[in-house]
Amino acid sequence: MRIELTVDGKYLALSVSSDKPLDLLLQEDVEVRNLRDHCDGAMCGQCLVLLDDKAVFSCLTPAFMVRGRTITTFDGFQRTRDYRDIEKAFASCHIRPCERCLPARVMLIESIVRRYETGTGELQDAEVLQEAGLVRCHCLDSAAFLAVVREALANRRKRKNVRRTKIS
Amino acid sequence: MAEHMRSSLNKSSKSYGTLVFPASAPSRITDIRTAEPDSRYFTVRTSDFPDGCSFPFLSGTIPALSEDRALHPGQPIMAIFGPDHESVILARRSFKVDVVPLAAEEYESTFAQGASDSLSWGNPKEDREGLRLVSSTYKDEFHYHVSPVLISCECWIDGEKLHVEVPTQWPANVRRAVAATCQMAEDAVIVHQMSVMQRYDEDLIWPSIMAVITAKACQKAGMPCVLRSHAYSASPTVEIHRNTWCAEDGSPVDEECEAVLHLGAWELDDREAMRQCLAGLEPVYNLQSFRAEVSVRRSPTPPSTFFRGSPFSEAAASAEIHATRIASSLELPFSKWKSYARTGKRPFTDYMPSVDLDSLQALSGPIIEESDFNRKWASYATQTDDFSLLSFNRGIALAEGVSVAGFSTSFSREHSFQARLTLTEKQNLTLLTSFPQRDAYAALMKKMIELESDLGEDNEAIVLDNDAVMLDSGPDVLGRAMGHFPSQLSSACTKLRLQEKEGNPPFSIVFSADEELMPCEFEPSGAAALVLELRMDSVSFTPTVVEAWLATTKGTLNNREACLSTMREEVASALAECGAKPSEDPARPFKINITLQDDTGHTVTDTSSCVRGLVKAAFLSALGQCVSQVGNRLPVSAADIEKAYRNREGKS
Ligand code: FES
């Protein structure tokens, strides 16, 4: 099957089997380096990527579902200014996730931040805490994860609002 | 280089493989039936290894494949290779493996024939007249650990050399195993060590097994092969029974304990596990006499000699949980009891140098305050049996201990693991080691070299990329890389500077990665104290952890952020092993408060093994406060708690 998609801003046309999991497609056909894991649906959460703006388990997403969609992986995301908001949040909370789960955690935080960044809506703690469990790694406790999300959201709103104000 | 080789090979010129496992184990394999394989597929079986597929591992040997019997779950029978990963997974379904459980006599002769080895230490007291006996039994059942991720091993042949690319903690063993089973010279096998994410033995044995199979597939097919599989490992089952004879005022006088370790189906180095256990069994309170005995048995699980900090952590947990039992037999909060039983110095023994017990008190003081331990303990104590009508189920507990890191002195003398330090012509210092390099670790070693060798501004310390290193620094288990290694490195720096005075560089020295000259087996590697607060979910019968307060020492060079992250992971993963769940209540989500205190006596420390033990001890003590009948058995299940509730109701 031939699919067209955008990965980290690059438009690609690939010929793959329609049910090939997205994580294997990204590892083998696109050579994304920060996706090393494939747990066969054991829900480890290490394969999180953004499909359009939503975090998805790429190992559970078949190739046919990503036709014409936009994928953001940690490889591409870490080169953006948006990543700096999250990086700064980790630093100011004095929290550092382990090397293994960092890419997945960052993508998860980014998906939450994107949901809230426009507007001034309050962060729903219960919802965030539930989502925290999507990345199964013990290096961050729930309270620490919540603190980083809050900080990252504040950084993002501050940066974007400043820009918006300057433009207007 | 590995990266370059990998990307230069076309995907269609590789073969992808997967492993076939028995449906149950321990079992005898009676038949393996296969559908006629298509020419694009091939298998790797025991018959492909003319001299057998077992490879040496420390003092024992481990088979890579086994077609007659499977002694534990996760023991591979054979491997199938084909054009891509998805199709070999489908092809695997066409293999039918028939198994029958091991016959009783065979099971008996393999696993249940009693202790395979034992070690004891200390002398019991003769006269116990007038002393009060407090006993406890602690049991930590094994648990399987199947790595959540698929580990990938790739092999390719380049001229005379066979290249192996795999995440491993011990590249030298991968090389030795491949050379032994594929009949090659060791220097013809080049190991490219990919980054290892697990910090413990999950990546110790499994990479060697995968490398042996993939290398054979590569030789057989004459093309690059990639094998993917989850890694199987297990913790040991540890059973410890303790008897303590106490004086009138509750201070312990004499203690005896017996530990039984079930270390899996294959022997790696049982003696080292026993020594680690003996070091942990020694309690952190003063005693007039102490005796401990440890024995080992084989069990139908993957080898577990070096699973995480085991069995040191379990032994330390048993000592601490027993101490809380002594305190509660006097109806005293643990913090009060320890203030008179845990003072002065614990004397020097064959296993540990003397330990300053007062410094442990100082470490736990602030977290006792911060967590409001004494008030909560008194309040939660009222829920015990006689007051069980009160409708809250909470518990709080305190545990303290000292850590060890690295192998024992006896083990270090038997096995020689090395690293090399070189002073180059440009006055740079380079360290070559096969320890897996995580960024934080390499940065720490650089700091260590800079501190010890006062390098000038123009000179730098370089920790060499360990790709294809032929030097063997040994496996990175039991906190070894953080244990003795830094002090060995510091004395190597001094020696090199002395050599420099005698002539012009370059100079190079190869030094032992472990301490072989210490008078006792282990050296403390920092101390820790932990307070844990639990709430019992009375609907799901799940112990829910609300908050943890950890105070731990850290070496002066240890990176603060890295330490915090390691400790958080240690606490949370040990709680998960115990059967606890973190609180997701938005009003009070699970929180770990960590205080790090600089340990001026050490430049680098690793308190992980102790913290694991403390979590287990504190969890059981706090659980005992919630539901008193639950016993000292880990992991705890909802069924255990329900049973304990019923017992309590029956009693009241
Ligand atoms: S790789 Fe584990 S959930 Fe996708």
mmCIF file of N, CA and C in Angstrom, chain B residues 229-322:
data_model
loop_
_atom_site.group_PDB
_atom_site.id
_atom_site.type_symbol
_atom_site.label_atom_id
_atom_site.label_comp_id
_atom_site.label_asym_id
_atom_site.label_seq_id
_atom_site.Cartn_x
_atom_site.Cartn_y
_atom_site.Cartn_z
ATOM 1 N N SER B 229 13.298 -9.558 20.493
ATOM 2 C CA SER B 229 12.595 -10.322 21.524
ATOM 3 C C SER B 229 12.476 -9.495 22.793
ATOM 4 N N HIS B 230 11.498 -9.836 23.599
ATOM 5 C CA HIS B 230 11.437 -9.261 24.946
ATOM 6 C C HIS B 230 12.482 -9.989 25.774
ATOM 7 N N ALA B 231 12.994 -9.339 26.815
ATOM 8 C CA ALA B 231 13.966 -10.002 27.690
ATOM 9 C C ALA B 231 13.234 -10.553 28.909
ATOM 10 N N TYR B 232 13.580 -11.786 29.271
ATOM 11 C CA TYR B 232 12.926 -12.411 30.422
ATOM 12 C C TYR B 232 13.898 -12.466 31.587
ATOM 13 N N SER B 233 13.443 -12.020 32.738
ATOM 14 C CA SER B 233 14.285 -12.161 33.930
ATOM 15 C C SER B 233 13.357 -12.313 35.129
ATOM 16 N N ALA B 234 13.920 -12.625 36.279
ATOM 17 C CA ALA B 234 13.082 -12.804 37.470
ATOM 18 C C ALA B 234 13.885 -12.423 38.701
ATOM 19 N N SER B 235 13.154 -11.967 39.710
ATOM 20 C CA SER B 235 13.820 -11.676 40.980
ATOM 21 C C SER B 235 13.903 -12.988 41.757
ATOM 22 N N PRO B 236 14.797 -13.097 42.730
ATOM 23 C CA PRO B 236 14.851 -14.344 43.500
ATOM 24 C C PRO B 236 13.728 -14.396 44.536
ATOM 25 N N THR B 237 13.377 -15.600 44.959
ATOM 26 C CA THR B 237 12.494 -15.704 46.123
ATOM 27 C C THR B 237 13.405 -15.720 47.333
ATOM 28 N N VAL B 238 13.093 -14.865 48.300
ATOM 29 C CA VAL B 238 13.940 -14.772 49.498
ATOM 30 C C VAL B 238 13.074 -15.025 50.725
ATOM 31 N N GLU B 239 13.484 -15.989 51.538
ATOM 32 C CA GLU B 239 12.750 -16.265 52.787
ATOM 33 C C GLU B 239 13.710 -16.066 53.948
ATOM 34 N N ILE B 240 13.316 -15.262 54.911
ATOM 35 C CA ILE B 240 14.231 -14.989 56.037
ATOM 36 C C ILE B 240 13.476 -15.152 57.353
ATOM 37 N N HIS B 241 14.054 -15.914 58.238
ATOM 38 C CA HIS B 241 13.449 -16.060 59.555
ATOM 39 C C HIS B 241 14.416 -15.506 60.592
ATOM 40 N N ARG B 242 13.893 -14.680 61.486
ATOM 41 C CA ARG B 242 14.760 -14.056 62.514
ATOM 42 C C ARG B 242 14.228 -14.291 63.907
ATOM 43 N N ASN B 243 15.151 -14.524 64.830
ATOM 44 C CA ASN B 243 14.814 -14.586 66.258
ATOM 45 C C ASN B 243 15.714 -13.592 66.958
ATOM 46 N N THR B 244 15.104 -12.711 67.754
ATOM 47 C CA THR B 244 15.909 -11.760 68.523
ATOM 48 C C THR B 244 15.552 -11.901 69.998
ATOM 49 N N TRP B 245 16.579 -11.971 70.815
ATOM 50 C CA TRP B 245 16.349 -12.021 72.248
ATOM 51 C C TRP B 245 16.627 -10.637 72.815
ATOM 52 N N CYS B 246 15.589 -10.062 73.470
ATOM 53 C CA CYS B 246 15.704 -8.676 73.936
ATOM 54 C C CYS B 246 15.745 -8.604 75.463
ATOM 55 N N ALA B 247 16.392 -7.546 75.944
ATOM 56 C CA ALA B 247 16.423 -7.303 77.390
ATOM 57 C C ALA B 247 15.081 -6.720 77.833
ATOM 58 N N GLU B 248 14.933 -6.541 79.131
ATOM 59 C CA GLU B 248 13.709 -5.997 79.726
ATOM 60 C C GLU B 248 13.242 -4.703 79.060
ATOM 61 N N ASP B 249 14.203 -3.803 78.815
ATOM 62 C CA ASP B 249 13.838 -2.494 78.248
ATOM 63 C C ASP B 249 13.596 -2.542 76.740
ATOM 64 N N GLY B 250 13.667 -3.711 76.159
ATOM 65 C CA GLY B 250 13.384 -3.845 74.725
ATOM 66 C C GLY B 250 14.624 -3.753 73.853
ATOM 67 N N SER B 251 15.786 -3.506 74.445
ATOM 68 C CA SER B 251 16.980 -3.411 73.583
ATOM 69 C C SER B 251 17.453 -4.808 73.186
ATOM 70 N N PRO B 252 17.737 -5.011 71.907
ATOM 71 C CA PRO B 252 18.112 -6.339 71.430
ATOM 72 C C PRO B 252 19.503 -6.755 71.948
ATOM 73 N N VAL B 253 19.622 -8.023 72.307
ATOM 74 C CA VAL B 253 20.878 -8.515 72.873
ATOM 75 C C VAL B 253 21.527 -9.518 71.919
ATOM 76 N N ASP B 254 20.710 -10.436 71.438
ATOM 77 C CA ASP B 254 21.250 -11.533 70.649
ATOM 78 C C ASP B 254 20.295 -11.805 69.487
ATOM 79 N N GLU B 255 20.854 -12.151 68.345
ATOM 80 C CA GLU B 255 19.964 -12.398 67.197
ATOM 81 C C GLU B 255 20.501 -13.533 66.327
ATOM 82 N N GLU B 256 19.562 -14.308 65.807
ATOM 83 C CA GLU B 256 19.930 -15.377 64.873
ATOM 84 C C GLU B 256 19.021 -15.280 63.671
ATOM 85 N N CYS B 257 19.569 -15.445 62.485
ATOM 86 C CA CYS B 257 18.650 -15.466 61.344
ATOM 87 C C CYS B 257 19.093 -16.472 60.286
ATOM 88 N N GLU B 258 18.110 -16.929 59.562
ATOM 89 C CA GLU B 258 18.342 -17.937 58.533
ATOM 90 C C GLU B 258 17.687 -17.455 57.259
ATOM 91 N N ALA B 259 18.425 -17.468 56.175
ATOM 92 C CA ALA B 259 17.848 -17.012 54.902
ATOM 93 C C ALA B 259 17.958 -18.124 53.868
ATOM 94 N N VAL B 260 16.917 -18.268 53.063
ATOM 95 C CA VAL B 260 16.963 -19.227 51.955
ATOM 96 C C VAL B 260 16.724 -18.435 50.679
ATOM 97 N N LEU B 261 17.641 -18.586 49.714
ATOM 98 C CA LEU B 261 17.522 -17.862 48.442
ATOM 99 C C LEU B 261 17.215 -18.853 47.327
ATOM 100 N N HIS B 262 16.206 -18.552 46.535
ATOM 101 C CA HIS B 262 15.892 -19.386 45.366
ATOM 102 C C HIS B 262 16.394 -18.605 44.166
ATOM 103 N N LEU B 263 17.513 -19.062 43.601
ATOM 104 C CA LEU B 263 18.209 -18.211 42.626
ATOM 105 C C LEU B 263 18.021 -18.607 41.169
ATOM 106 N N GLY B 264 16.967 -19.332 40.848
ATOM 107 C CA GLY B 264 16.716 -19.632 39.436
ATOM 108 C C GLY B 264 17.321 -20.949 38.986
ATOM 109 N N ALA B 265 17.090 -21.266 37.702
ATOM 110 C CA ALA B 265 17.429 -22.588 37.185
ATOM 111 C C ALA B 265 18.920 -22.789 36.934
ATOM 112 N N TRP B 266 19.644 -21.701 36.674
ATOM 113 C CA TRP B 266 21.075 -21.856 36.355
ATOM 114 C C TRP B 266 21.914 -21.122 37.368
ATOM 115 N N GLU B 267 23.059 -21.708 37.673
ATOM 116 C CA GLU B 267 23.935 -21.048 38.623
ATOM 117 C C GLU B 267 24.798 -20.013 37.909
ATOM 118 N N LEU B 268 24.829 -18.782 38.425
ATOM 119 C CA LEU B 268 25.757 -17.782 37.887
ATOM 120 C C LEU B 268 26.913 -17.631 38.857
ATOM 121 N N ASP B 269 26.634 -17.156 40.052
ATOM 122 C CA ASP B 269 27.621 -17.125 41.114
ATOM 123 C C ASP B 269 26.864 -17.034 42.428
ATOM 124 N N ASP B 270 26.452 -18.190 42.921
ATOM 125 C CA ASP B 270 25.620 -18.230 44.127
ATOM 126 C C ASP B 270 26.331 -17.627 45.333
ATOM 127 N N ARG B 271 27.649 -17.847 45.396
ATOM 128 C CA ARG B 271 28.404 -17.384 46.575
ATOM 129 C C ARG B 271 28.314 -15.865 46.710
ATOM 130 N N GLU B 272 28.358 -15.151 45.571
ATOM 131 C CA GLU B 272 28.306 -13.698 45.633
ATOM 132 C C GLU B 272 26.934 -13.252 46.149
ATOM 133 N N ALA B 273 25.884 -13.944 45.683
ATOM 134 C CA ALA B 273 24.537 -13.600 46.162
ATOM 135 C C ALA B 273 24.456 -13.833 47.671
ATOM 136 N N MET B 274 25.076 -14.907 48.143
ATOM 137 C CA MET B 274 25.023 -15.195 49.578
ATOM 138 C C MET B 274 25.776 -14.138 50.378
ATOM 139 N N ARG B 275 26.916 -13.700 49.835
ATOM 140 C CA ARG B 275 27.686 -12.662 50.544
ATOM 141 C C ARG B 275 26.898 -11.359 50.611
ATOM 142 N N GLN B 276 26.244 -11.007 49.494
ATOM 143 C CA GLN B 276 25.416 -9.782 49.479
ATOM 144 C C GLN B 276 24.317 -9.904 50.528
ATOM 145 N N CYS B 277 23.731 -11.086 50.601
ATOM 146 C CA CYS B 277 22.637 -11.308 51.535
ATOM 147 C C CYS B 277 23.137 -11.169 52.970
ATOM 148 N N LEU B 278 24.299 -11.770 53.268
ATOM 149 C CA LEU B 278 24.838 -11.689 54.637
ATOM 150 C C LEU B 278 25.087 -10.235 55.039
ATOM 151 N N ALA B 279 25.560 -9.430 54.078
ATOM 152 C CA ALA B 279 25.812 -8.019 54.390
ATOM 153 C C ALA B 279 24.505 -7.304 54.749
ATOM 154 N N GLY B 280 23.411 -7.683 54.066
ATOM 155 C CA GLY B 280 22.131 -7.026 54.334
ATOM 156 C C GLY B 280 21.459 -7.545 55.592
ATOM 157 N N LEU B 281 21.765 -8.789 55.968
ATOM 158 C CA LEU B 281 21.096 -9.382 57.131
ATOM 159 C C LEU B 281 21.500 -8.726 58.439
ATOM 160 N N GLU B 282 22.706 -8.179 58.465
ATOM 161 C CA GLU B 282 23.199 -7.557 59.692
ATOM 162 C C GLU B 282 22.328 -6.353 60.022
ATOM 163 N N PRO B 283 21.621 -6.372 61.148
ATOM 164 C CA PRO B 283 20.693 -5.255 61.403
ATOM 165 C C PRO B 283 21.416 -3.991 61.827
ATOM 166 N N VAL B 284 20.760 -2.844 61.635
ATOM 167 C CA VAL B 284 21.406 -1.596 62.059
ATOM 168 C C VAL B 284 20.952 -1.227 63.468
ATOM 169 N N TYR B 285 21.251 -2.065 64.423
ATOM 170 C CA TYR B 285 21.132 -1.723 65.843
ATOM 171 C C TYR B 285 22.192 -2.530 66.571
ATOM 172 N N ASN B 286 22.466 -2.123 67.803
ATOM 173 C CA ASN B 286 23.543 -2.788 68.540
ATOM 174 C C ASN B 286 23.097 -4.120 69.099
ATOM 175 N N LEU B 287 23.988 -5.093 68.999
ATOM 176 C CA LEU B 287 23.716 -6.438 69.512
ATOM 177 C C LEU B 287 24.988 -6.938 70.190
ATOM 178 N N GLN B 288 24.810 -7.836 71.171
ATOM 179 C CA GLN B 288 26.027 -8.428 71.761
ATOM 180 C C GLN B 288 26.520 -9.583 70.893
ATOM 181 N N SER B 289 25.576 -10.298 70.308
ATOM 182 C CA SER B 289 25.998 -11.400 69.431
ATOM 183 C C SER B 289 24.999 -11.558 68.283
ATOM 184 N N PHE B 290 25.521 -12.064 67.168
ATOM 185 C CA PHE B 290 24.689 -12.193 65.966
ATOM 186 C C PHE B 290 25.180 -13.377 65.151
ATOM 187 N N ARG B 291 24.229 -14.152 64.627
ATOM 188 C CA ARG B 291 24.618 -15.252 63.752
ATOM 189 C C ARG B 291 23.656 -15.302 62.568
ATOM 190 N N ALA B 292 24.201 -15.508 61.382
ATOM 191 C CA ALA B 292 23.344 -15.599 60.193
ATOM 192 C C ALA B 292 23.784 -16.767 59.332
ATOM 193 N N GLU B 293 22.816 -17.398 58.705
ATOM 194 C CA GLU B 293 23.126 -18.487 57.786
ATOM 195 C C GLU B 293 22.306 -18.302 56.514
ATOM 196 N N VAL B 294 22.960 -18.449 55.375
ATOM 197 C CA VAL B 294 22.251 -18.303 54.096
ATOM 198 C C VAL B 294 22.442 -19.575 53.281
ATOM 199 N N SER B 295 21.373 -20.075 52.691
ATOM 200 C CA SER B 295 21.526 -21.219 51.785
ATOM 201 C C SER B 295 20.826 -20.917 50.459
ATOM 202 N N VAL B 296 21.250 -21.646 49.439
ATOM 203 C CA VAL B 296 20.739 -21.387 48.085
ATOM 204 C C VAL B 296 20.036 -22.624 47.546
ATOM 205 N N ARG B 297 18.945 -22.414 46.852
ATOM 206 C CA ARG B 297 18.258 -23.514 46.164
ATOM 207 C C ARG B 297 18.026 -23.133 44.711
ATOM 208 N N ARG B 298 17.912 -24.133 43.871
ATOM 209 C CA ARG B 298 17.580 -23.885 42.457
ATOM 210 C C ARG B 298 16.065 -23.806 42.345
ATOM 211 N N SER B 299 15.577 -23.012 41.392
ATOM 212 C CA SER B 299 14.129 -22.851 41.240
ATOM 213 C C SER B 299 13.784 -22.695 39.758
ATOM 214 N N PRO B 300 12.537 -23.000 39.372
ATOM 215 C CA PRO B 300 12.188 -22.955 37.944
ATOM 216 C C PRO B 300 11.952 -21.539 37.416
ATOM 217 N N THR B 301 12.921 -20.668 37.579
ATOM 218 C CA THR B 301 12.819 -19.283 37.097
ATOM 219 C C THR B 301 14.131 -18.909 36.405
ATOM 220 N N PRO B 302 14.143 -17.830 35.627
ATOM 221 C CA PRO B 302 15.409 -17.395 35.024
ATOM 222 C C PRO B 302 16.427 -17.083 36.133
ATOM 223 N N PRO B 303 17.726 -17.162 35.837
ATOM 224 C CA PRO B 303 18.734 -16.910 36.868
ATOM 225 C C PRO B 303 18.549 -15.529 37.493
ATOM 226 N N SER B 304 18.626 -15.460 38.822
ATOM 227 C CA SER B 304 18.321 -14.169 39.447
ATOM 228 C C SER B 304 19.373 -13.751 40.460
ATOM 229 N N THR B 305 20.592 -14.175 40.239
ATOM 230 C CA THR B 305 21.660 -13.821 41.187
ATOM 231 C C THR B 305 21.821 -12.311 41.300
ATOM 232 N N PHE B 306 21.711 -11.623 40.198
ATOM 233 C CA PHE B 306 21.968 -10.183 40.250
ATOM 234 C C PHE B 306 20.744 -9.354 39.880
ATOM 235 N N PHE B 307 19.573 -9.784 40.277
ATOM 236 C CA PHE B 307 18.386 -9.009 39.913
ATOM 237 C C PHE B 307 18.298 -7.778 40.810
ATOM 238 N N ARG B 308 18.422 -6.620 40.214
ATOM 239 C CA ARG B 308 18.421 -5.356 40.951
ATOM 240 C C ARG B 308 19.385 -5.452 42.133
ATOM 241 N N GLY B 309 19.039 -4.914 43.296
ATOM 242 C CA GLY B 309 19.977 -4.990 44.427
ATOM 243 C C GLY B 309 19.856 -6.282 45.208
ATOM 244 N N SER B 310 19.165 -7.285 44.617
ATOM 245 C CA SER B 310 18.918 -8.526 45.346
ATOM 246 C C SER B 310 20.209 -9.281 45.537
ATOM 247 N N PRO B 311 20.296 -10.099 46.581
ATOM 248 C CA PRO B 311 19.351 -10.196 47.703
ATOM 249 C C PRO B 311 19.709 -9.260 48.862
ATOM 250 N N PHE B 312 20.640 -8.319 48.628
ATOM 251 C CA PHE B 312 20.975 -7.377 49.700
ATOM 252 C C PHE B 312 19.723 -6.600 50.146
ATOM 253 N N SER B 313 18.951 -6.109 49.157
ATOM 254 C CA SER B 313 17.788 -5.278 49.485
ATOM 255 C C SER B 313 16.780 -6.035 50.337
ATOM 256 N N GLU B 314 16.500 -7.291 49.955
ATOM 257 C CA GLU B 314 15.511 -8.068 50.691
ATOM 258 C C GLU B 314 16.011 -8.341 52.106
ATOM 259 N N ALA B 315 17.316 -8.637 52.222
ATOM 260 C CA ALA B 315 17.875 -8.920 53.549
ATOM 261 C C ALA B 315 17.782 -7.669 54.421
ATOM 262 N N ALA B 316 18.105 -6.497 53.831
ATOM 263 C CA ALA B 316 18.027 -5.252 54.594
ATOM 264 C C ALA B 316 16.580 -4.960 54.969
ATOM 265 N N ALA B 317 15.649 -5.277 54.069
ATOM 266 C CA ALA B 317 14.217 -5.054 54.373
ATOM 267 C C ALA B 317 13.806 -5.924 55.541
ATOM 268 N N SER B 318 14.263 -7.186 55.546
ATOM 269 C CA SER B 318 13.849 -8.083 56.628
ATOM 270 C C SER B 318 14.378 -7.578 57.970
ATOM 271 N N ALA B 319 15.598 -7.006 57.958
ATOM 272 C CA ALA B 319 16.179 -6.506 59.213
ATOM 273 C C ALA B 319 15.358 -5.337 59.736
ATOM 274 N N GLU B 320 14.942 -4.475 58.833
ATOM 275 C CA GLU B 320 14.232 -3.269 59.247
ATOM 276 C C GLU B 320 12.792 -3.575 59.670
ATOM 277 N N ILE B 321 12.157 -4.485 58.953
ATOM 278 C CA ILE B 321 10.772 -4.831 59.330
ATOM 279 C C ILE B 321 10.779 -5.552 60.678
ATOM 280 N N HIS B 322 11.842 -6.323 60.911
ATOM 281 C CA HIS B 322 11.954 -7.007 62.195
ATOM 282 C C HIS B 322 12.139 -5.981 63.320
#
